[in-house]
Each structure stands twice: as structure tokens, then as C-alpha cells.
Coordinates of C-alpha atoms in Angstrom, one line a residue:
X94 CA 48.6 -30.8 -62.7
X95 CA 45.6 -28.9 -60.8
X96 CA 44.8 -30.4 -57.1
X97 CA 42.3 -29.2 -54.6
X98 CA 41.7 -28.9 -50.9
X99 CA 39.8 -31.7 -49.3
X100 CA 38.4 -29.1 -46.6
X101 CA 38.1 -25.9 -48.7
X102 CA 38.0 -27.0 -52.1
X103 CA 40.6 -24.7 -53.6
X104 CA 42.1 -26.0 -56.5
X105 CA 45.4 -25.2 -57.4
X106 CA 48.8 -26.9 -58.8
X107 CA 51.5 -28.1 -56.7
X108 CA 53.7 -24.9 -57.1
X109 CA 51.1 -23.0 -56.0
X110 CA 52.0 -24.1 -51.7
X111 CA 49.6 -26.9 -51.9
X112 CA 51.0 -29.6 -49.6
X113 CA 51.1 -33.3 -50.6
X114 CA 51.2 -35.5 -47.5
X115 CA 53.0 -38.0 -49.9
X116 CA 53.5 -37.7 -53.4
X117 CA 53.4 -41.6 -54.1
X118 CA 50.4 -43.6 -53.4
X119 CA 50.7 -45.5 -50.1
X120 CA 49.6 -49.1 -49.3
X121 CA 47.8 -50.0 -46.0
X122 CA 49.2 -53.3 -45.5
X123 CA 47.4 -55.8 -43.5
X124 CA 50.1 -55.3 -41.1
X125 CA 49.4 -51.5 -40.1
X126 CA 46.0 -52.6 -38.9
X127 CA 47.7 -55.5 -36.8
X128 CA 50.0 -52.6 -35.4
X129 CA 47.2 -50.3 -34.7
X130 CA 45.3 -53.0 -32.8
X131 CA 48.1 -53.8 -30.6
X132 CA 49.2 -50.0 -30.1
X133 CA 45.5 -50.1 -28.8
X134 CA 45.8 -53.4 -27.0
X135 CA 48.5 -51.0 -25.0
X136 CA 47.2 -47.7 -24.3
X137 CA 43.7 -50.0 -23.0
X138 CA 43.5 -47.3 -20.3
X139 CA 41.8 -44.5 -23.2
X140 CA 39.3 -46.4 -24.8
X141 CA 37.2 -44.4 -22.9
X142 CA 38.0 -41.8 -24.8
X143 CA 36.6 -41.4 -28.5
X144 CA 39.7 -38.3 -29.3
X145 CA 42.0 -41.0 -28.1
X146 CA 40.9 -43.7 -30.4
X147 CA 40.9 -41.2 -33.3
X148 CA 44.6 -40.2 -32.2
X149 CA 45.4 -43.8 -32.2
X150 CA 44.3 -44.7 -35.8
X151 CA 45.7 -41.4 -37.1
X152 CA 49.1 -42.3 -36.1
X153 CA 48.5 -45.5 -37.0
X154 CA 47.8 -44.5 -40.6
X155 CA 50.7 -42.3 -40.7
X156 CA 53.2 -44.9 -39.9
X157 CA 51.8 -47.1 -41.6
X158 CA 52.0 -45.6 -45.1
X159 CA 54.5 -46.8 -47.4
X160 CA 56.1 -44.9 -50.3
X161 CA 54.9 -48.1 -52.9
X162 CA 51.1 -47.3 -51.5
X163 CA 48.5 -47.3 -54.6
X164 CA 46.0 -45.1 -52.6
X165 CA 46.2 -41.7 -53.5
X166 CA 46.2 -39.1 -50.9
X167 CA 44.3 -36.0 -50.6
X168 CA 46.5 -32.8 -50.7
X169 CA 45.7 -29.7 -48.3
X170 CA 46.3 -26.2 -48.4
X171 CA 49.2 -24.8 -46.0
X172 CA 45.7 -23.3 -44.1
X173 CA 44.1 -26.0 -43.5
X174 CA 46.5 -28.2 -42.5
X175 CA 47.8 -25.8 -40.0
X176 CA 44.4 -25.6 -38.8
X177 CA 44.4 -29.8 -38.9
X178 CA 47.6 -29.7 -36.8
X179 CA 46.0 -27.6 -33.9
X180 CA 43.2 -29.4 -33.4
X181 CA 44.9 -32.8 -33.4
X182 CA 47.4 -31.4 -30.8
X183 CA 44.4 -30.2 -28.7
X184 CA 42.8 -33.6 -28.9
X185 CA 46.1 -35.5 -27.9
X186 CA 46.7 -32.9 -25.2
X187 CA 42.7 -33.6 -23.8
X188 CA 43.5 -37.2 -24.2
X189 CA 46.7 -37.3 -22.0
X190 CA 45.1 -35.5 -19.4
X191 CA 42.3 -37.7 -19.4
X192 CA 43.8 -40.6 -19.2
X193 CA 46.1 -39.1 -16.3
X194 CA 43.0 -38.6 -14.5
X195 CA 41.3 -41.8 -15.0
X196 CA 44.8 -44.0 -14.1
X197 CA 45.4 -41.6 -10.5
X198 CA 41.6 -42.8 -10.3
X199 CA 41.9 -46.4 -10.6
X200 CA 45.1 -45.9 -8.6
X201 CA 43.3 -45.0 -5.5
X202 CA 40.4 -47.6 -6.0
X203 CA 40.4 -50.4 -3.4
X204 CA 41.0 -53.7 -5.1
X205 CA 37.9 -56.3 -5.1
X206 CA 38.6 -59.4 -2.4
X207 CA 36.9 -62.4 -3.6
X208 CA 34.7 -63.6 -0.4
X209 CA 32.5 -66.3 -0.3
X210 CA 28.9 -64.5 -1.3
X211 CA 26.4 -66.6 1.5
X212 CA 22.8 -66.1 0.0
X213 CA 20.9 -65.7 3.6
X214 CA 22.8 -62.8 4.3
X215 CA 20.6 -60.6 1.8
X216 CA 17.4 -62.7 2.8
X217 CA 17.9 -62.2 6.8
X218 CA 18.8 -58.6 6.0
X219 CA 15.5 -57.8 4.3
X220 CA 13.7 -59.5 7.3
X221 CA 15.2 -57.3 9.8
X222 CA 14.2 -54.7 7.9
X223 CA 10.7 -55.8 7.7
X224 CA 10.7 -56.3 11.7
X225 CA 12.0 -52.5 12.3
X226 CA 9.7 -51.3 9.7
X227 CA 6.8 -52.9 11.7
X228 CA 8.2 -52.0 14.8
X229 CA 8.0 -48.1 13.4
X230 CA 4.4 -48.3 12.8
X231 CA 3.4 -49.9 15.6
X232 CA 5.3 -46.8 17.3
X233 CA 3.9 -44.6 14.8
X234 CA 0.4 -45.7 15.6
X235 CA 0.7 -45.6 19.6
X236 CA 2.2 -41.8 18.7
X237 CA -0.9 -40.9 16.9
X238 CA -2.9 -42.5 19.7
X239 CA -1.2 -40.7 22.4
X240 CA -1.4 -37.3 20.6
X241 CA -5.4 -37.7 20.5
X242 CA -5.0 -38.5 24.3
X243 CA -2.7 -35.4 24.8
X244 CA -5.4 -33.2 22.8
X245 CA -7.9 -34.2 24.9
X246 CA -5.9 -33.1 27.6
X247 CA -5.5 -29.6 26.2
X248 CA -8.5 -28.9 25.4
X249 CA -9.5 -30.2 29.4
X250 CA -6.5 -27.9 30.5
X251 CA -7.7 -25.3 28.2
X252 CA -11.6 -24.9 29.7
X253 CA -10.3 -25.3 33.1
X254 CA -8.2 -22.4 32.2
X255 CA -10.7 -20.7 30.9
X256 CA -12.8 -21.3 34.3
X257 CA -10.4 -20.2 36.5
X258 CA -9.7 -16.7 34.6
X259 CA -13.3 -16.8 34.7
X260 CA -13.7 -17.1 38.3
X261 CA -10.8 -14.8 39.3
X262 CA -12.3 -12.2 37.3
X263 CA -15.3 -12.3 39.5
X264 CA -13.2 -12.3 42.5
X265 CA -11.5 -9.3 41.2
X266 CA -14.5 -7.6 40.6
X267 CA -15.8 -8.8 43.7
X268 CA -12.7 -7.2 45.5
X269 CA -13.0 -3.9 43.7
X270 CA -16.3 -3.5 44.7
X271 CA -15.4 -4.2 48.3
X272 CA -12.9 -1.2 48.2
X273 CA -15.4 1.0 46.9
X274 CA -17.6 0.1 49.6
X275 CA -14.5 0.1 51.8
X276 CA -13.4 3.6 50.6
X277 CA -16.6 4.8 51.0
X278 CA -16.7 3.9 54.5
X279 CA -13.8 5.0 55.2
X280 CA -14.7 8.7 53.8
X281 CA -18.1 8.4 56.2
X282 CA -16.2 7.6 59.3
X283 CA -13.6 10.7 58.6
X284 CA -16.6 13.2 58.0
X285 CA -18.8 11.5 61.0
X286 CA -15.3 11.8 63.0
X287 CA -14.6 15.3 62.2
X288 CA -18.0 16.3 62.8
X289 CA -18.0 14.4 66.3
X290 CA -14.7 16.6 66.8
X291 CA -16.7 19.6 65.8
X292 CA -19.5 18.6 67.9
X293 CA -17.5 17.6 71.1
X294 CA -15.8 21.2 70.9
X295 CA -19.2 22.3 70.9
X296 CA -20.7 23.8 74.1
X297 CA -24.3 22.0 74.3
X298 CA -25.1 22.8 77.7
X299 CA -24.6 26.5 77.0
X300 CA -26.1 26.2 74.2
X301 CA -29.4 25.0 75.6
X302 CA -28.7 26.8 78.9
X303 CA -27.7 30.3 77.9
X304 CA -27.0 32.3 80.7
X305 CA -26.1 36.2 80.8
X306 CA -27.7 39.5 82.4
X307 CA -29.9 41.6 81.1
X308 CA -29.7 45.2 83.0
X309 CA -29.5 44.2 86.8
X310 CA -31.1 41.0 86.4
X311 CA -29.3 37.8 85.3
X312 CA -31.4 35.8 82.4
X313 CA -31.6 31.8 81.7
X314 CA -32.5 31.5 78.1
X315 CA -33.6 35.0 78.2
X316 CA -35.7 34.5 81.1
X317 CA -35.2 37.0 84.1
X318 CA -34.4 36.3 88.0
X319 CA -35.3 38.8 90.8
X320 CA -38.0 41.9 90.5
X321 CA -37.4 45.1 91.2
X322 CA -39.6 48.0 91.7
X323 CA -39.0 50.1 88.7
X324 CA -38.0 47.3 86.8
X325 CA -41.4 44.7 86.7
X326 CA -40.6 41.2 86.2
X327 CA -43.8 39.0 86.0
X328 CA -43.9 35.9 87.9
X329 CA -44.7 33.8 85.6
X330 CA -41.3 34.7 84.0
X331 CA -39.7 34.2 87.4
X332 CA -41.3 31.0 87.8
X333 CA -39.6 29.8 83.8
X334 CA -36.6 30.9 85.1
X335 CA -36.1 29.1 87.9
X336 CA -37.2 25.9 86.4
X337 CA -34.6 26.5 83.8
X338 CA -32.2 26.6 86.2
X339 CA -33.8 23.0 88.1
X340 CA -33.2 21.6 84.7
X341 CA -29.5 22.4 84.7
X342 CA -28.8 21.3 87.9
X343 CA -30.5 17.7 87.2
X344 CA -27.8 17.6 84.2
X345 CA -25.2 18.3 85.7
X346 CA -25.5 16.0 88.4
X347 CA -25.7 13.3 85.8
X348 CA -22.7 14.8 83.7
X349 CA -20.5 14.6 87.1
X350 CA -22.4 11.2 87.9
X351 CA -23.6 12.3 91.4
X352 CA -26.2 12.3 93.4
X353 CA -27.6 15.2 95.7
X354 CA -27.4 14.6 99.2
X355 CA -31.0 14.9 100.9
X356 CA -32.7 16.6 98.0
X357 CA -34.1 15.1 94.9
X358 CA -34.9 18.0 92.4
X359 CA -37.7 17.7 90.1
X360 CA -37.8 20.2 87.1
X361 CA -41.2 21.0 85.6
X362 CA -41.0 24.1 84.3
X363 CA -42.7 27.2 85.7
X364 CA -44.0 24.7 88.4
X365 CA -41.2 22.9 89.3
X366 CA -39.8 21.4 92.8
X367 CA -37.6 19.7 95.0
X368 CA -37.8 17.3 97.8
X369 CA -36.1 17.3 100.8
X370 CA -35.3 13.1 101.5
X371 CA -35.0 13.6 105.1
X372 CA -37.3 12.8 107.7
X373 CA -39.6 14.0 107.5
X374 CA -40.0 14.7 103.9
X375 CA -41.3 17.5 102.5
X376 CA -41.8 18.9 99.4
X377 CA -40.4 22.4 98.4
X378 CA -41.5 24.9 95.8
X379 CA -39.8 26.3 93.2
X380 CA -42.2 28.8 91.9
X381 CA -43.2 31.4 93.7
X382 CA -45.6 34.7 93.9
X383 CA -46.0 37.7 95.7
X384 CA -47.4 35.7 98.7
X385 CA -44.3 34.2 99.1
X386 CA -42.3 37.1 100.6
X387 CA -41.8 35.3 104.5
X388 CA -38.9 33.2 105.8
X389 CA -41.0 30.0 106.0
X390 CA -42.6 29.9 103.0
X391 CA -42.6 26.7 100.9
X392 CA -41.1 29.1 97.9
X393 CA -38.3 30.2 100.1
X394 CA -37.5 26.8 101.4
X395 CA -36.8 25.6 97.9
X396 CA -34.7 28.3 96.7
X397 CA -32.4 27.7 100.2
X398 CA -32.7 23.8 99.2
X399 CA -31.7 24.4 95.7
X400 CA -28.5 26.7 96.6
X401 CA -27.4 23.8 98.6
X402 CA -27.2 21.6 95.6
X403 CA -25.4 23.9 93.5
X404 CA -23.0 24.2 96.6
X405 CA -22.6 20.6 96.5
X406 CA -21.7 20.9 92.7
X407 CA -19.2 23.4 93.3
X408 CA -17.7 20.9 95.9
X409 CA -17.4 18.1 93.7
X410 CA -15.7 20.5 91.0
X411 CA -13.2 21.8 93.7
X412 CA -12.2 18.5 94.7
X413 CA -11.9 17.0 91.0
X414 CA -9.8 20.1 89.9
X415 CA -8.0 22.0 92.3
X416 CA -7.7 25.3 90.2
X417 CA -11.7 25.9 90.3
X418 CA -13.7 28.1 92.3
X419 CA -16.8 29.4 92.2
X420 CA -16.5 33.1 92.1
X421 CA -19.5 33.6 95.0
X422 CA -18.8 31.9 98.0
X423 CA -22.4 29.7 99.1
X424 CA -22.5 29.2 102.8
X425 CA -26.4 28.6 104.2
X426 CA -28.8 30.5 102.8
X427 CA -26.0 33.2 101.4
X428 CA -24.5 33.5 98.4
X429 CA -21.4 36.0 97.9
X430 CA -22.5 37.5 101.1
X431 CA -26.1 38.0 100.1
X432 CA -29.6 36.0 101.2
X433 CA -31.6 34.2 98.5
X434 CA -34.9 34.2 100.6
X435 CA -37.2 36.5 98.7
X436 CA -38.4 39.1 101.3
X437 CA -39.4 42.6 101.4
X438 CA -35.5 43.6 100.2
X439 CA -36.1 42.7 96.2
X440 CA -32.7 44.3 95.3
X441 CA -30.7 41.6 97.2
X442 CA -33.0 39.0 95.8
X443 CA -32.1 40.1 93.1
X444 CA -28.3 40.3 93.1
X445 CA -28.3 36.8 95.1
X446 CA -30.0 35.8 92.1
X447 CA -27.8 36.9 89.3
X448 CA -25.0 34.9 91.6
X449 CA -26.2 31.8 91.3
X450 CA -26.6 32.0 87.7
X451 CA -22.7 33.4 87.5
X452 CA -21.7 30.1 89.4
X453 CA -23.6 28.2 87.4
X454 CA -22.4 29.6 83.9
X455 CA -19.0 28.9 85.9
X456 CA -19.7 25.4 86.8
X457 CA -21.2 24.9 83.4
X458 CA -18.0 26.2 81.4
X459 CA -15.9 23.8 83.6
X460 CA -18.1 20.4 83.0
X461 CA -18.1 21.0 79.0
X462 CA -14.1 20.3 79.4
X463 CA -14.5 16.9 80.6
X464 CA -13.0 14.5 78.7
X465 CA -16.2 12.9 78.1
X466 CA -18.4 15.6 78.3
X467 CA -21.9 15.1 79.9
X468 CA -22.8 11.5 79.5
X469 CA -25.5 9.7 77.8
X470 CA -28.7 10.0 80.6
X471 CA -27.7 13.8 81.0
X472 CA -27.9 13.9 77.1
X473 CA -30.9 11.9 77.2
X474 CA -33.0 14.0 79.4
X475 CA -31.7 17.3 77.4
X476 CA -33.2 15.5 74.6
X477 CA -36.4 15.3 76.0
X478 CA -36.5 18.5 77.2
X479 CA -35.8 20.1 74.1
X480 CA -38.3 17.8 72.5
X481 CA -40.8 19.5 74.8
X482 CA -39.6 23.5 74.5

């Protein structure tokens, strides 16, 4: 008798390894489905489980069947019911574990209390709720509120900011231009300074009074004192000279801040004078000409009056610095031993002549090494006369 495979649908006779599950027909009796229901009545806890449920009936079918069963069942090649076996060992095997799982599960679940359910519970629930959600946007609102305030803050803070950068920038510039101006200053005062340095070590009086000799006669400014007879000097040169020489003397009373005692020189050039403050007073010459050449003579008188005030200079030096001396001694109407009357003897006019202007040069060397110099009326009235030369 030929038989196939339900799966593969080989057909083939029973010699041929085809298995029979059961040669006879089987019954299902009303009691194997009674025995299924209760065999899953017990295993309750896999119904979850579609594999287990198939397990379940297939074993149930299984057992149930009954050598005097009617229905005829399917055979299956050797293949396929290994193949059959496998899988149904695969789904028991997921079904155990599954079910292992979901009873260690409701193991560990608490167990449900009854309680008395009260129905306001939910009710005042919600309306707390509701209150904190209302308190939230009242919050939320006063936030937003307050944020607007804050940003008009900012942008209050922000322009005041932007002032005060503002104004401390013009304060810096302000400042940098005062240290320019500062710097500046300060570079004029070191320049004025060091040329006040340059200009204090400067010799103005022998600048503007420049004394030497020229031959046997001393010079002022290039002017000549005394005459002699191969040598002819003109008055009028004479005269220059010896106002040159009344001009130095007025300044360097002022430089040493003194006063002449009983004479009161005038210097006017080639005509100047001096005056004798005595009683009575009289009025000396000093210019002179070739009319001159007696003891008494007005030009005579002066020149004795003038060699006492450069004596009196001399003194004042002496006595403010002990190491100076004139190098001609001045006692009367002599100079280093020599008369300064102009008389018939021109050669010792003439030496007396270049003596005075020695002392002089030597008194004038000495006062430019004051600490202060000549001061301001002796400069003022060596302005004026250079104004006028």
C-alpha cells in the first residue's frame, strides 16, 4: 500500500522507512478534550503563550489516541518527523522558560490590599493641582514682568556705560595732551637752563668792556689812554676812552651794590663827568684837551676824583675776599707809584693810565665770579648803553 508525506509529499509504501504514528485509526473521545481542558485549567500560568497552548493540545492528542480510533493518521517520512521533533522540543523548551520568567515575575509583584476607594480624594487632588498651576503663572507672569524691568535696567546701565567710557576717553585725551604740553615745557626749561648756564659762565662785562694794550698805551674797547709824542692819540679818542671807563665804574658799583663816597659819576661818553658831593660841590671833567695840562684844571680834578672811586672798589673787593689785590697800589693822586694828572710828562700819564685800566680788568675778572653776577640795574643800564653804541 503506497502512503505519502503530509509535509513533503513523498509517496512511498510502508517498507520503504515511512513512519506510521499509529497504524490503527484512533478515536478522540469526548474525554481527551475534557483532559486537555483541565491539563490547561493547570498550567493557567502559559496561556500567555500561543507555543504553550499548541504544546498542550499536542500532547493532549497524543495521549489521547486510542488504538480502536476510526481517524486515520497521516504518516511522515523519517525527515520530517525528525525535523517535527526539533521544533516541538524548541517550542517546549521557549515555553518553560517563559513561563519561569513570568511566575519569578508575579512572585515579586506586591499583592493588591483592598482599601476603601473615597471619591474626593481624586476631586481635591485635581484642585490642588489647579491652585499650583495658577500659582505658576501668576509667577510666570510677574517673571516676564520683572525681566522687562531688568532690561530696562540694562540698557540704562548700558548708555551710562557707554557715557562714562565716553567721558574717560576725553579725560585721557585731555591728560595726554597735558604731557605733551608738560614735556614740552619741560624740554624749554632744560634748553633755557642750559643756556642761562652758558650765559652766566659768560663774561658780559668784559665783553662789553674789553680792555687790553695796544703798544704802550692801554685800550677800552679799542679806544686808547695817554698821548705820547711819537705816538699821536687824538683827543677826541682820549675823551671815548675815559668815558668808557665812567661807564664801567657806574656798573660796578651797582654789581657790588655800593655807593661812592662823595662822588657821584656821570658817564656821557666823550663828555662825561663826575661830581664831587661835598661842600661845596663841584663839578669835575672828564674830558680833556691840550689846555688841560696844569694841576688845577677841572680835567685833572676829575681824573684824581675818578681814581678815588676805583680805590674805593678795590677796598670793597679786599674786604669781601681776602685773596684779592689790585696789582697797582692807589694812594692820592698815584697809582703804582705814578701821578694821573696830565702834565707836561705824557709818558707817566700814560703808564698811570694803562694802570688803572690793569686794575680795572682785575676788578672786573673778580666781580663776573659772583655768585650772582652783576645785578639787574647794572644789567639794566648796560642795556641802555649798548642800545645807544
Amino acid at each position: 500500500m503506497s502512503q505519502h508525506c503530509m509535509r513533503c509529499r513523498k509517496t512511498g509504501s510502508l517498507e520503504e522507512s515511512y513512519v506510521n504514528i499509529n497504524a490503527t485509526s484512533v478515536l478522540l473521545p469526548t474525554t481527551s478534550f475534557s483532559i486537555m481542558r483541565e491539563k490547561e485549567a493547570s498550567h493557567s500560568h502559559a496561556d500567555v503563550s500561543s507555543h504553550v497552548k499548541k504544546i498542550q493540545r499536542l500532547h493532549a492528542i497524543s495521549e489521547s489516541i486510542t488504538a480502536t480510533s476510526t481517524i486515520p493518521i497521516p504518516s511522515m517520512c523519517p525527515e520530517c518527523l525528525q525535523l517535527l521533533t526539533q521544533m516541538l522540543e524548541k517550542s517546549d523548551a521557549r515555553a518553560r522558560q517563559e513561563k519561569k520568567s513570568l511566575t519569578s515575575f508575579l512572585t515579586s509583584m506586591p499583592k493588591a490590599k483592598a482599601k476603601d476607594v473615597d471619591d474626593s480624594a481624586p476631586r481635591d487632588l485635581v484642585e490642588s493641582y489647579q491652585r499650583v498651576v495658577l500659582a505658576m503663572q501668576q509667577e510666570r507672569r510677574a517673571i516676564h514682568l520683572e525681566m522687562e524691568s531688568l532690561g530696562d535696567q540694562l540698557a540704562a546701565l548700558e548708555l551710562e556705560e557707554a557715557n562714562v567710557w565716553q567721558d574717560i576717553n576725553n579725560r585721557l585725551w585731555a591728560i595726554e595732551n597735558l604731557n605733551d604740553a608738560r614735556d614740552s615745557n619741560v624740554a624749554r626749561v632744560l634748553e633755557m637752563e642750559q643756556r642761562v648756564h652758558t650765559i652766566r659762565r659768560m663774561n658780559v662785562l668784559n665783553d662789553a668792556f674789553y680792555i687790553w694794550h695796544k703798544g704802550p698805551f692801554g685800550t677800552i674797547n679799542g679806544f686808547c689812554l695817554g698821548r705820547l709824542a711819537r705816538h699821536h692819540i687824538d683827543w677826541n679818542e682820549i675823551n671815548a676812552a675815559w668815558g668808557e671807563v665812567a661807564l664801567l665804574l657806574v656798573l660796578l658799583s651797582e654789581a657790588l651794590d655800593i655807593s661812592f663816597n662823595n662822588y657821584q659819576i656821570v658817564p656821557l661818553g666823550s663828555f662825561s663827568k663826575i661830581i664831587r658831593l661835598q661842600s661845596p660841590t663841584m663839578e669835575y671833567a672828564l674830558h680833556g684837551s691840550d689846555k688841560d695840562n696844569f694841576a688845577e684844571s677841572l680835567f685833572n680834578l676829575g681824573l684824581t676824583a675818578l681814581l678815588q672811586c676805583v680805590a674805593q672798589l678795590g677796598e670793597v673787593a679786599e674786604a669781601r675776599d681776602v685773596s684779592f689785590r689790585m696789582p697797582y697800589k692807589i694812594s692820592g693822586k698815584l697809582v703804582g707809584g705814578m701821578s694821573i694828572l696830565f702834565l707836561r710828562d705824557e709818558e707817566t700819564w700814560t703808564k698811570a693810565s694803562k694802570c688803572v685800566l690793569t686794575n680795572l680788568k682785575w676788578l672786573l675778572a673778580w666781580c663776573s665770579k659772583l655768585p650772582q653776577g652783576y645785578n639787574s640795574s647794572a644789567r639794566d643800564s648796560l642795556d641802555g648803553f649798548l642800545k645807544a653804541t
